[in-house]
Every structure is written in C-alpha cells, then in structure tokens.
Short mmCIF file of C-alpha atoms in Angstrom, two decimals:
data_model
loop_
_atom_site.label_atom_id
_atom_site.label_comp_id
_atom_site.label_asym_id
_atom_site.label_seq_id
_atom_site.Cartn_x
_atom_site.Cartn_y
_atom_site.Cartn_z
CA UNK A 1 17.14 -2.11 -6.44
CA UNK A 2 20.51 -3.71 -5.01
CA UNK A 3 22.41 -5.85 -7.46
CA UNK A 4 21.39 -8.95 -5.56
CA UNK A 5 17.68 -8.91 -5.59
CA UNK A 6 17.73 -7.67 -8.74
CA UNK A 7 19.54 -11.07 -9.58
CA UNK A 8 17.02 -13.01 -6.91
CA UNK A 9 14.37 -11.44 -8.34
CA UNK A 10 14.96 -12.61 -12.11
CA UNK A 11 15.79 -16.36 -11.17
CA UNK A 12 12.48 -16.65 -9.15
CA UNK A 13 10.16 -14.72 -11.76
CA UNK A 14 8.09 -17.44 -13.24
CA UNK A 15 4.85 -17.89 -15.36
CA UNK A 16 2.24 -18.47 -12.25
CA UNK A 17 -0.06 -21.77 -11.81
CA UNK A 18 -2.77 -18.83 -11.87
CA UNK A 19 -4.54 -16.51 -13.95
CA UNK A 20 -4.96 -12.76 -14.39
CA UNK A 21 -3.11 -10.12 -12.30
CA UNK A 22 -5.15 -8.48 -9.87
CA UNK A 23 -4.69 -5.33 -8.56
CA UNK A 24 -5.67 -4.61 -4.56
CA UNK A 25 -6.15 -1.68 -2.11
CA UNK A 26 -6.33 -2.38 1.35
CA UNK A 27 -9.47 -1.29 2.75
CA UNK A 28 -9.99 -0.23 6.95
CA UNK A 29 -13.32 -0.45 7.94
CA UNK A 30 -14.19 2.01 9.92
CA UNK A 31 -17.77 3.94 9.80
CA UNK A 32 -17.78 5.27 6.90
CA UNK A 33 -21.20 7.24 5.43
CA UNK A 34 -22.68 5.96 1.87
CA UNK A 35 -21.87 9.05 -0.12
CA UNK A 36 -17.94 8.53 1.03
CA UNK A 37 -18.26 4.41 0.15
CA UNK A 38 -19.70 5.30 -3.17
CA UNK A 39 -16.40 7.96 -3.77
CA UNK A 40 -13.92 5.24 -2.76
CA UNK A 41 -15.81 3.01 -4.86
CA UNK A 42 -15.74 5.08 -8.16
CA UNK A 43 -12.04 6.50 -7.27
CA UNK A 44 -10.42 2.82 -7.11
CA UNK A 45 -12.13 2.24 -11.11
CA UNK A 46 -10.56 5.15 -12.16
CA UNK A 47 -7.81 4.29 -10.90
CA UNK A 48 -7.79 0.30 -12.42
CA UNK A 49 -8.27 -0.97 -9.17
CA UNK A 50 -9.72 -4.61 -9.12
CA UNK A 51 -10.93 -4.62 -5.25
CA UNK A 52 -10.87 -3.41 -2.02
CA UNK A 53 -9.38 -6.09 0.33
CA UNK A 54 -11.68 -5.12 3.44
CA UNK A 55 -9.84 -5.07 6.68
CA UNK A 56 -12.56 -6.21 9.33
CA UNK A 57 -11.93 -7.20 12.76
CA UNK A 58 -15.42 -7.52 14.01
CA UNK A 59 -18.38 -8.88 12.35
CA UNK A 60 -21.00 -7.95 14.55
CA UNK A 61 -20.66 -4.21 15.51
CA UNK A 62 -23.32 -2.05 13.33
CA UNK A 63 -20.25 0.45 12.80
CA UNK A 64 -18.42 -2.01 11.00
CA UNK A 65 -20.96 -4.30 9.36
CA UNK A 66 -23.28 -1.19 8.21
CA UNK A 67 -20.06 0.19 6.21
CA UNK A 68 -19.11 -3.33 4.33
CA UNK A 69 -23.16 -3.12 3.42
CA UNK A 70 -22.75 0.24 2.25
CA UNK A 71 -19.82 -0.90 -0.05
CA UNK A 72 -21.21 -3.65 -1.32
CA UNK A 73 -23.97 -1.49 -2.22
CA UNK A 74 -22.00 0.81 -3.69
CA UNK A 75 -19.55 -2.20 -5.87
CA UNK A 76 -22.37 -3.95 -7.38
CA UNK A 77 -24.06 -0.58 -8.59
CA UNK A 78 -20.69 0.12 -9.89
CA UNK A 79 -19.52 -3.11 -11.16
CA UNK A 80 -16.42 -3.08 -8.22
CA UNK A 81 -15.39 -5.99 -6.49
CA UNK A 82 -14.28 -6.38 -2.72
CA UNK A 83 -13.05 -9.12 -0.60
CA UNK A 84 -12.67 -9.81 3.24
CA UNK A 85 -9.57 -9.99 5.19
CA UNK A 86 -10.35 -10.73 8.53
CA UNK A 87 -8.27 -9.17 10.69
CA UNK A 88 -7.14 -11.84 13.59
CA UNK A 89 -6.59 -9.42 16.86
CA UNK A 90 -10.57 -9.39 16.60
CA UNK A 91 -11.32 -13.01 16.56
CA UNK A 92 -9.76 -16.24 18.33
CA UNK A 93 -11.79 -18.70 16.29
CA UNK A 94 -12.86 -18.87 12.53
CA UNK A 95 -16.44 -19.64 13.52
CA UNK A 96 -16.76 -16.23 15.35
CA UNK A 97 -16.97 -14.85 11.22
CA UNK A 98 -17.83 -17.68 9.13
CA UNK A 99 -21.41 -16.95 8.98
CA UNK A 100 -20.57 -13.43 8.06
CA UNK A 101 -18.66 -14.82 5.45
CA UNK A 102 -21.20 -16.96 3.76
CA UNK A 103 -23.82 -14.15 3.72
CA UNK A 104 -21.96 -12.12 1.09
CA UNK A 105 -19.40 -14.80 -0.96
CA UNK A 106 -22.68 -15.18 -3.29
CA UNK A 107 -23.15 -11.26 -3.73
CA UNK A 108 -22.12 -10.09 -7.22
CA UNK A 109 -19.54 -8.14 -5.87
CA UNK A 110 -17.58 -10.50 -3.96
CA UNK A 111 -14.13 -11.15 -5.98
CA UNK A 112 -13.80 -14.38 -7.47
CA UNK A 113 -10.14 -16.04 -8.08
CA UNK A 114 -10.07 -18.70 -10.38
CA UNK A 115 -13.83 -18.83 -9.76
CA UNK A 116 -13.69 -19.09 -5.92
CA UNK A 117 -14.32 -16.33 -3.25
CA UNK A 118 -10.82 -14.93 -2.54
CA UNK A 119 -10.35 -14.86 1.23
CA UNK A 120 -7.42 -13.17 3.27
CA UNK A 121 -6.07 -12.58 6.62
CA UNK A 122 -4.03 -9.77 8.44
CA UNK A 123 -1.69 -12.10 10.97
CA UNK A 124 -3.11 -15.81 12.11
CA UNK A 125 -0.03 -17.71 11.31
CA UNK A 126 0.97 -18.17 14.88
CA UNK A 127 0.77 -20.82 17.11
CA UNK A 128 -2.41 -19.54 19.23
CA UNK A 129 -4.24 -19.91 15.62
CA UNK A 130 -4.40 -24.00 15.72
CA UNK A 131 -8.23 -23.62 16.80
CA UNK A 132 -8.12 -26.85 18.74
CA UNK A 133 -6.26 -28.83 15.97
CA UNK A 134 -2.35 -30.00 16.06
CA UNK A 135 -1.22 -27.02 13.85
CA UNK A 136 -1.76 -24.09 12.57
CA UNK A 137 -2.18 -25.70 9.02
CA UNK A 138 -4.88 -27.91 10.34
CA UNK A 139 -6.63 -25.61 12.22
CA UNK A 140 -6.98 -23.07 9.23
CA UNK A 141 -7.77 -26.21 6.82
CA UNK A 142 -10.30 -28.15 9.20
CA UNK A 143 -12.27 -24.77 10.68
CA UNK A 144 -12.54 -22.74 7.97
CA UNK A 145 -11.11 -24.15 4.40
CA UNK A 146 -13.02 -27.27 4.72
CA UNK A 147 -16.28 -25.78 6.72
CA UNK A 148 -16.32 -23.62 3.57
CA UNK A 149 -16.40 -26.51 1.02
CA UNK A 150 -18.80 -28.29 2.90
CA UNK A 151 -21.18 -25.44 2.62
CA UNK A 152 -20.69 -25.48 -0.64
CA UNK A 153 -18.69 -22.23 -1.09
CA UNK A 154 -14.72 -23.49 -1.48
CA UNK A 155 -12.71 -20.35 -0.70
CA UNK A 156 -9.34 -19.11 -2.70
CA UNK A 157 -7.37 -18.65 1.01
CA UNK A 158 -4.51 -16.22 0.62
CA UNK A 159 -3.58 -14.83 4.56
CA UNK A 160 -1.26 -11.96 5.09
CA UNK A 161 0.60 -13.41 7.75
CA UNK A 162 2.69 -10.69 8.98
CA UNK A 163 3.10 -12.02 12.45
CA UNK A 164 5.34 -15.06 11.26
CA UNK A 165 8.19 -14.87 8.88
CA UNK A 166 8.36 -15.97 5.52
CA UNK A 167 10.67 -19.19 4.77
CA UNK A 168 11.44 -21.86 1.40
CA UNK A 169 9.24 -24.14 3.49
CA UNK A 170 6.14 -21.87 3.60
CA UNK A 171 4.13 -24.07 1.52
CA UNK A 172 5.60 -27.30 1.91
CA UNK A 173 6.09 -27.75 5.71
CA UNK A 174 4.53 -24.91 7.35
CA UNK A 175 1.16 -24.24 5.50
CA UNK A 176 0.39 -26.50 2.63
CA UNK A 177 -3.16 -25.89 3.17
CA UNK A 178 -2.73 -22.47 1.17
CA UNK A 179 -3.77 -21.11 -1.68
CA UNK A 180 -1.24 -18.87 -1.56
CA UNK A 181 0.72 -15.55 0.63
CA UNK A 182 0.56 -11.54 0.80
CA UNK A 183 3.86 -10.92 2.39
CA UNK A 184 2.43 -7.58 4.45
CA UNK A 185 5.85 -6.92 6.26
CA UNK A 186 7.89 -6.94 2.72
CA UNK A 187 6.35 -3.74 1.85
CA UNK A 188 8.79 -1.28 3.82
CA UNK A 189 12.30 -1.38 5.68
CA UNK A 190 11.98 -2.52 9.56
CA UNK A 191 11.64 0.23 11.96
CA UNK A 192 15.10 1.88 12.14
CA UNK A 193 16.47 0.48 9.08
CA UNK A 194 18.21 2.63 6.53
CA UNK A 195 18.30 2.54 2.50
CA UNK A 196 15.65 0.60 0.18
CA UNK A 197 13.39 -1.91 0.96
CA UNK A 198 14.90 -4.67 0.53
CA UNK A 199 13.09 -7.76 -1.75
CA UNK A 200 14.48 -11.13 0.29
CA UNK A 201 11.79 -12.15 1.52
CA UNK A 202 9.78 -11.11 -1.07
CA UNK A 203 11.51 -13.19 -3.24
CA UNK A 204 11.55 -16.14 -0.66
CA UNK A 205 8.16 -16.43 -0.70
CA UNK A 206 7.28 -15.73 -4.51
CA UNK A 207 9.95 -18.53 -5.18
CA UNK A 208 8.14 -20.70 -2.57
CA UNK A 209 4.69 -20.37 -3.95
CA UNK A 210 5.67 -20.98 -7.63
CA UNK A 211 7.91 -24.32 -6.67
CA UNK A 212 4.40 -25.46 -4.75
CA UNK A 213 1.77 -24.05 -7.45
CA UNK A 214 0.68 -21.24 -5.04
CA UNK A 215 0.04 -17.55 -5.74
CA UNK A 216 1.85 -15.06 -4.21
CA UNK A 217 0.36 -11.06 -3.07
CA UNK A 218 3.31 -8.62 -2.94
CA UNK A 219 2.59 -5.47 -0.81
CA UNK A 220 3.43 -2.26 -2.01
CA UNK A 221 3.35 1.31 0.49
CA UNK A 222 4.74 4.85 0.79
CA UNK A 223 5.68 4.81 4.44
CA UNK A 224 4.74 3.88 7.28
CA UNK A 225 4.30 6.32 10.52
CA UNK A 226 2.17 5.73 13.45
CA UNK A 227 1.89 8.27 16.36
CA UNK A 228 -0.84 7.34 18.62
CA UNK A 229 0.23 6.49 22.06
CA UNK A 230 3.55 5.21 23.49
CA UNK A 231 3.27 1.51 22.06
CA UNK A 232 2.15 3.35 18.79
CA UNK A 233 5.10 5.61 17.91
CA UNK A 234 7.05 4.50 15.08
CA UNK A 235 8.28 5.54 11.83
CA UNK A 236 9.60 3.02 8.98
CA UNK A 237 11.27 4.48 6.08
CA UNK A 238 9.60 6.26 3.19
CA UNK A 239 11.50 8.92 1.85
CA UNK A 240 12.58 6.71 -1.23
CA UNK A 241 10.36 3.45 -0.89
CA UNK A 242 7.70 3.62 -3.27
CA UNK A 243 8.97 4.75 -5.99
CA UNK A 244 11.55 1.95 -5.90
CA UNK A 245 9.04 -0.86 -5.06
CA UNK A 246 7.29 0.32 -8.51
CA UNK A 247 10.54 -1.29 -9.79
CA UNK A 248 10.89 -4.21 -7.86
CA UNK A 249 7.38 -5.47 -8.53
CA UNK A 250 7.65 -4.92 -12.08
CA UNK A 251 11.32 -6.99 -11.92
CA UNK A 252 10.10 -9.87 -10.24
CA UNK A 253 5.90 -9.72 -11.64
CA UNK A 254 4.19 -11.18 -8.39
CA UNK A 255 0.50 -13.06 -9.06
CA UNK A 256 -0.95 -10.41 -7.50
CA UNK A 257 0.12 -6.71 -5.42
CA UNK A 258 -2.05 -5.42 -2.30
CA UNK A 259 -1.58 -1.49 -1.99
CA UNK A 260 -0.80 -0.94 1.30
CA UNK A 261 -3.42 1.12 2.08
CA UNK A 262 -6.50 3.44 0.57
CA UNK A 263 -7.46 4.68 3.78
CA UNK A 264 -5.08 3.80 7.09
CA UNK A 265 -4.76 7.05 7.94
CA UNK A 266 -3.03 5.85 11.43
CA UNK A 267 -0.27 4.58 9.97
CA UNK A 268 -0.14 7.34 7.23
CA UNK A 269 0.24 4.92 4.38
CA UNK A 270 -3.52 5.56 2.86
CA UNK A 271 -3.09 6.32 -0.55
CA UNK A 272 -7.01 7.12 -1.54
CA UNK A 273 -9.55 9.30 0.79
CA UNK A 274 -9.52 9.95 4.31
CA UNK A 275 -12.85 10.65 5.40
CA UNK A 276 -13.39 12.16 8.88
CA UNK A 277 -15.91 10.21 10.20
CA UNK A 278 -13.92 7.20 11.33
CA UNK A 279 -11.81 9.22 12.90
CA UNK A 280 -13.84 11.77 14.71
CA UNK A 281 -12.57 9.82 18.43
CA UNK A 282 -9.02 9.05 17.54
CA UNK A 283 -5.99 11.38 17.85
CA UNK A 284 -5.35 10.28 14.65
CA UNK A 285 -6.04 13.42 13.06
CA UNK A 286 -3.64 15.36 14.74
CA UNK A 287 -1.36 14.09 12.11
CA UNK A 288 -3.27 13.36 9.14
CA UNK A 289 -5.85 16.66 9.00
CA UNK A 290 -5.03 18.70 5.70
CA UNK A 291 -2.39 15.91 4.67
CA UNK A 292 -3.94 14.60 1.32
CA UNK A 293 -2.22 11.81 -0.03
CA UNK A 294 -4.24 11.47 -3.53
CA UNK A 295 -1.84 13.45 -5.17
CA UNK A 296 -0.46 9.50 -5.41
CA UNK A 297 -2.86 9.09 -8.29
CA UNK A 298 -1.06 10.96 -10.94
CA UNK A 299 1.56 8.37 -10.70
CA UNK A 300 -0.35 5.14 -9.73
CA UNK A 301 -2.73 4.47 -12.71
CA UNK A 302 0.47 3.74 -14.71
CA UNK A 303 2.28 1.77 -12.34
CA UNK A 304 -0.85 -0.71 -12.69
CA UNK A 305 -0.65 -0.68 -16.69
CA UNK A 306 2.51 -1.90 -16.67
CA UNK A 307 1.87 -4.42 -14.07
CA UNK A 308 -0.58 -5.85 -15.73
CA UNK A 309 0.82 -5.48 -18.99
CA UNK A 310 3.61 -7.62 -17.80
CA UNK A 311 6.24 -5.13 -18.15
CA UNK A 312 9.54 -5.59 -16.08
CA UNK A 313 10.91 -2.32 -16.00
CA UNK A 314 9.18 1.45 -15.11
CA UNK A 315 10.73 2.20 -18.61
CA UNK A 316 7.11 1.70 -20.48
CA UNK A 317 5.66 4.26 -17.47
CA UNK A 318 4.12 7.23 -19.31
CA UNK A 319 1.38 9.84 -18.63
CA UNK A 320 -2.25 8.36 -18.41
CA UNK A 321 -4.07 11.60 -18.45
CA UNK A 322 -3.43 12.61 -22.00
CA UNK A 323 -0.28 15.21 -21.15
CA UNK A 324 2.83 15.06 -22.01
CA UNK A 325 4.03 15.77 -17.98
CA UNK A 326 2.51 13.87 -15.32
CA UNK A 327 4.08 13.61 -11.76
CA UNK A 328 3.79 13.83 -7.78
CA UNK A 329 6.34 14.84 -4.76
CA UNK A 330 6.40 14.11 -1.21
CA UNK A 331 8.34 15.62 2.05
CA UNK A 332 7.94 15.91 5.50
CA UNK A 333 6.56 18.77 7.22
CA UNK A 334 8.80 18.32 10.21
CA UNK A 335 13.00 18.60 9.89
CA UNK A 336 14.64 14.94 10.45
CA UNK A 337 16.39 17.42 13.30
CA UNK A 338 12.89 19.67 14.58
CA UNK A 339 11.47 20.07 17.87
CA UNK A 340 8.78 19.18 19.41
CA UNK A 341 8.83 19.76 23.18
CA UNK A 342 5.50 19.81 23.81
CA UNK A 343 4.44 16.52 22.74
CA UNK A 344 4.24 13.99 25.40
CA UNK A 345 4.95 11.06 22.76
CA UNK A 346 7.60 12.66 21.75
CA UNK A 347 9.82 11.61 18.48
CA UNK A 348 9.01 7.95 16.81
CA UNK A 349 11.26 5.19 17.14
CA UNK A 350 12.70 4.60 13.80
CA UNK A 351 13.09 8.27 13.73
CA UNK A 352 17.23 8.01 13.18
CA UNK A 353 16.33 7.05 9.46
CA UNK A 354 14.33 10.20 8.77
CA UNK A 355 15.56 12.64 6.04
CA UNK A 356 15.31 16.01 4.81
CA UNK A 357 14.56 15.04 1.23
CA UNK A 358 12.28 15.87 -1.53
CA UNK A 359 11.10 12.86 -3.73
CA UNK A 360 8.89 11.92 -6.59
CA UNK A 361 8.17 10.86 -9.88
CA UNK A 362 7.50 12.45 -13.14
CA UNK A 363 6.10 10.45 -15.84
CA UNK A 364 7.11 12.07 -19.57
CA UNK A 365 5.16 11.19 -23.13
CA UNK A 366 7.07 9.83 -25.91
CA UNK A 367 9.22 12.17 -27.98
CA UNK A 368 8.83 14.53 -25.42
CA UNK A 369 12.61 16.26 -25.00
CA UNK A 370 14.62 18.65 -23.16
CA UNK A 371 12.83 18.74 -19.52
CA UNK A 372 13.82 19.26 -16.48
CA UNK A 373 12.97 19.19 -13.20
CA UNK A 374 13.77 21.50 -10.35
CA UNK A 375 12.92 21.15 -6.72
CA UNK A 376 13.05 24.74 -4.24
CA UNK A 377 12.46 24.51 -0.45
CA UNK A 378 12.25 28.07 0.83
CA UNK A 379 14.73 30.53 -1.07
CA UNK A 380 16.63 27.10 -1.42
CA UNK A 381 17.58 25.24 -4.58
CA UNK A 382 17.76 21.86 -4.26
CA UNK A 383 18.58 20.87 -7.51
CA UNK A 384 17.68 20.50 -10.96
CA UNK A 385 17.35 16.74 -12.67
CA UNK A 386 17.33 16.14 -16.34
CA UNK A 387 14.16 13.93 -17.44
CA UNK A 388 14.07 11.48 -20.11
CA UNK A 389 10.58 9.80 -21.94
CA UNK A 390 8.91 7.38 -19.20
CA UNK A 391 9.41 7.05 -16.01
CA UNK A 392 11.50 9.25 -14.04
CA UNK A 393 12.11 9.46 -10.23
CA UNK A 394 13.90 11.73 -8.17
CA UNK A 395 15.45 12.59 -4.60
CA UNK A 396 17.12 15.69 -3.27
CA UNK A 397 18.20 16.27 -0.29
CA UNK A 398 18.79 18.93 2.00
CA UNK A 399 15.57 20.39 2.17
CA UNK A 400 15.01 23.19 5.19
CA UNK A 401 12.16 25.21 5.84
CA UNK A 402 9.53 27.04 4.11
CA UNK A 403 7.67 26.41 1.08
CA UNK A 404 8.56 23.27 -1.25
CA UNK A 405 7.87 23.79 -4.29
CA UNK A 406 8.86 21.43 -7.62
CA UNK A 407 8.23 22.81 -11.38
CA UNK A 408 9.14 20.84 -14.86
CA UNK A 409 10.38 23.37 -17.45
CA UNK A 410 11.00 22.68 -20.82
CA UNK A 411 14.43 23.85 -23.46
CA UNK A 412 12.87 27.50 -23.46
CA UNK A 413 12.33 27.52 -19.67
CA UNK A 414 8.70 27.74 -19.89
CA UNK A 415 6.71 25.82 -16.58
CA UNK A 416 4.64 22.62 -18.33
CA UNK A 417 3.65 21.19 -14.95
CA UNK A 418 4.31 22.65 -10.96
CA UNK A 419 3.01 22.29 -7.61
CA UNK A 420 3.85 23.71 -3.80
CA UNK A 421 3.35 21.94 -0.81
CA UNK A 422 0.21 24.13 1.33
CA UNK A 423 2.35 23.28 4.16
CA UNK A 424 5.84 25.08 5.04
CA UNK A 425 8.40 23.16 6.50
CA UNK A 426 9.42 23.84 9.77
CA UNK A 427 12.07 22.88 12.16
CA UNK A 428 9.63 23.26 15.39
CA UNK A 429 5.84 21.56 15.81
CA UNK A 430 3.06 20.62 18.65
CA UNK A 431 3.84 17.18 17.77
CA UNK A 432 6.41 14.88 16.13
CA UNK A 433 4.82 14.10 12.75
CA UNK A 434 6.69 12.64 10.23
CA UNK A 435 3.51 12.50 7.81
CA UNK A 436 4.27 12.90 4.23
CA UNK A 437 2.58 16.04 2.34
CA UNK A 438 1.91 14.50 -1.26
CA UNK A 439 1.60 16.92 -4.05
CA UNK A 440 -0.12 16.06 -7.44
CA UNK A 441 2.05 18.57 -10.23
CA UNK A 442 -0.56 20.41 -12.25
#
C-alpha cells in the first residue's frame, strides 16, 4: 500500500453505526443444476462465507429463477444465507422485480442486516434510474425503498453503483436515501493502469458513509480479464492485486467486503466453482476450461479471520488447515510478449500492463523458522524468498516458458509444501488469454 492511503486509510477507519462484519461472494446466476448449487453452497461455509450476493438481471426467465430456487433450497438446508443484487442492464423500473423480491425476503435464508432484508444493486446510480421522479435519490426511495416499507418488508439498500463515481457528497447530496455503498470499481486498477490498486476512492466513500451513519461494502478481486467479443476485450491488472487488497482492507476495516466473484468466469475473477452448464453457449470457455481458480482457498479462509477479528495488518494471517505451510501461486499461461495470430480478437486492451511474474502467498504457523520459498519456470530460477511466521507474499518476475513450479523448503532443504502449474507457459496460443492458472501448494 502507497504511503498515502495508508495514511487516508487510518484517518477514515472508524467504529461503524452498524453491527457485525459480513463477509460476501458475488454470485452470477446463470443455470446452474441442484447438485452444483448445493457444492457452492457447502464450499462458501467452509470457507466462512456469510452469503452469496446473487447477481440477477431477469426475474422471470425459468433459467434464472429455477437456479435462485435451487439455492435457496440448498441455504436453508444448510443454514447459508443469500441476498439479491439486481443487476440494472436487465430492468428499467424497480417494479419489473419487486414482486420477485417480496416472494423470498421472508424465506429463512434471505440475509438479514440489522434485522432487515439486505438489498443491492450492480449500476443504477445514473440519471436514466429516476423512474419518473426528480432524481435518482427519489426514484430509488419512492419506487422501491418506500414500496418496500409499505408492504411491510423495509429493506437494508446497499447498491453497487459502479456506473457513477464515488464523491464526499455520496450520502449527503447525491443519495441520502441509502443505507449504505459497495464501491464495485475500487476493487482493481482501471484498464491500462500500472502498479497497485489504489484505495482513494475507497477511502472516499468509507469516510463518506461513516460522517453520514452509512455502511460501506469494499470489493475485493484477483483480476479482471474479459475476452468475449470486440467490446469485451480487456484486461485490468492482477499480477499483484489481491494479495495487496488483503492489506488494504484489513488497514482501513470496511462494514462489510463483497468478493468479487465465486463464479464470473467471463471476467476470470471467480474465485469458487465454475460449473459448465452456464456456459455451455458462450465462448467463455475458451479461456476458462481447465483454469481452476479454488486453489484461492488455501489463502482466503484466513484473510476472513482476520477481517472479522478486526485485525489491521496480514501479520495475524496463519495456516487454517492445521499445517504449519499453507499457500497458493498464480501466472499467466500466455507471455506479456506471446502471439496469437490466429485470434480474431486479438490482444486485450489493458494488455501494456501485463507481466511475466509469478505471485502468491504463503501463510507460516507460529514458531515455525528457517523457510523458504523458491519459484522455477522451466529450467529457470526465479528466485528464492525468505519466509517469516504469518503472512507472507511474494512476486518474481521474469518468468518464460514451461512448467512453473513453486516449493517451500525448510533449514535442511527438505520440500514441506509444492505445487506446478498443469499448464506450461508459452510464448504462442489460439487466443490471447491472459487467465490466471491458480495453484493450491500441497
């Protein structure tokens, strides 16, 4: 984290007007069979998730509204809770889902914040969302926040909206109506921006909120890389993003974080399963078949203790499956510099910022001393890092192709925990993807 939001982030950290400190995955909805609900459903408790935040953009196609049944199913059998965020390129009007809304806000698996049905939004912050009313405040207040009450079912309303920038007015003059804000477009750099992610407006809008007695939902995500068509062809930054947004969350403790995402396997950010059905008439899986990502969840189950323990540093970060060496790594499969000749979308805008490096974390038990950790990419070394008890993160660069592999040794030189990558690097492909492999050390 850069000096100054490290500085921002301490003046605006606050106690919060709320309670409890939810953890979030965002959820696609897609068609998705009842076996592969129930696995999503039992993976997120493992891993201390709270809820799925569903991402729904219609509410009356049987694709969509079969799979929310199936997970509901599937979170009250398991004691899981999910909420809707209705995604705003599918509706013009709040009335095309209230209805929908209603019919599950009294189901037992519904989250509840501060004992009200916790709504959210992806985008509707924009001036074509006034539904008929002089603002967008009033329309979001008078068409759904207030049809809600008068039903009897007051909602906890806290949008993600990513199509309007975040400001120290948010919740005075542009949206007092609020609850609170996720602030989606915080989670990575902007397409073709080097270095970290930076935290201002994170910190703009946390400081807003707790100056107004809002909540604020801080989104945290790997990468994000999109490669479906020629308006669909971008890359943003990953190679060292998550592993420092562990930090910044923990340095500036937001009311809640949203996981940006189990399962958008478009965008490559999907941190839990990626099931095929959803997918089976997409080109999506030209790019995402045989790239797991759930080697995230050796590291993720104690980025979520901490969060909630209120820690503000990855110092307290240490093995949760009993070990004394737990960690993941994750590279391209593609050089920043590889070819690709015969794809017609050819390379991603934002692809300038793409690097040949090999990053991850290790997580190390207390008293645990003299480890190391070496990272090989073909008959290359890349380097070897010294590790220290807790949380431990690393980046080397200059990988090239073949085989990455990435092994923790201890004093004698003895392997305690190593993984390879299944796929080789290479510096030519059928198409430009900048997908991350993920590898879970074992």
């Amino acid at each position: 984290m850069r000096a100054e939001d490290d500085a921002c982030a301490q003046e605006v950290r606050s106690t919060s007007a709320t309670s409890g400190k939810p953890v979030f995955f965002h959820y696609m909805i897609g068609e998705i069979t009842a076996p592969h609900c129930e696995k999503d459903v039992k993976d997120a408790l493992a891993l201390g998730v709270d809820a799925f935040i569903l991402n729904i953009d219609t509410v009356t196609a049987s694709w969509a509204t079969g799979t929310v049944k199936r997970l509901f199913d599937s979170a009250a059998a398991n004691n899981f809770k999910l909420l809707f965020s209705f995604d705003m390129k599918g509706y013009d009007h709040p009335n095309k889902f209230i209805n929908y809304l209603l019919s599950y806000v009294d189901n037992p698996a519904y989250y509840k914040y501060n004992g009200k049905p916790m709504v959210t939004t992806f985008n509707g912050g924009g001036d074509k969302f006034k539904f008929g009313q002089g603002s967008v405040n009033d329309g979001w207040k008078t068409q759904l926040q207030q049809v809600m009450a008068n039903a009897g079912k007051p909602i906890y309303f806290v949008p993600a909206f990513a199509d309007v920038g975040v400001n120290a007015d948010f919740f005075t003059k542009s949206y007092p109506t609020l609850d609170g804000a996720m602030n989606w477009e915080g989670a990575w750099p902007g397409t073709g921006a080097s270095g970290e992610v930076p935290t201002k407006t994170d910190t703009t809008l946390l400081s807003a909120a707790h100056s107004s007695q809002k909540t604020m939902m801080m989104g945290v995500s790997p990468l994000q890389f999109k490669h479906l068509d020629k308006s669909n062809n971008w890359y943003r930054r990953g190679e060292q993003n998550l592993e420092k947004r562990f930090a910044q969350v923990l340095s500036m403790q937001p009311d809640m974080i949203e996981m940006i995402t189990w399962n958008d396997a478009g965008e490559s950010h999907y941190m839990g399963n990626s099931w095929p059905e959803p997918l089976s008439t997409s080109t999506i899986g030209t790019y995402t078949k045989d790239y797991d990502h759930t080697g995230y969840w050796q590291i993720l189950p104690a980025f979520f203790q901490a969060y909630k323990r209120g820690e503000t540093t990855t110092g307290g970060m240490v093995p949760t499956n009993g070990k004394s060496v737990q960690g993941t790594f994750w590279h391209h499969t593609l050089l920043a510099a590889g070819t690709c000749p015969n794809d017609v979308l050819s390379r991603p805008n934002g692809a300038t910022t793409i690097e040949d490096r090999v990053s991850g974390v290790i997580l190390v038990a207390a008293g645990q001393t003299g480890l190391s950790v070496t990272a090989t990419s073909g008959s290359k070394n890349l380097g070897t890092q010294a590790l220290n008890a807790g949380y431990n993160s690393f980046s080397f660069t200059g990988m090239t192709t073949g085989t990455v592999n990435v092994k923790v040794v201890g004093s004698n030189g003895a392997s305690v925990v190593q993984g390879s990558g299944k796929i080789a690097v290479t510096n030519q492909a059928a198409i430009c993807n900048y997908n991350f492999q993920v590898v879970g050390l074992a």
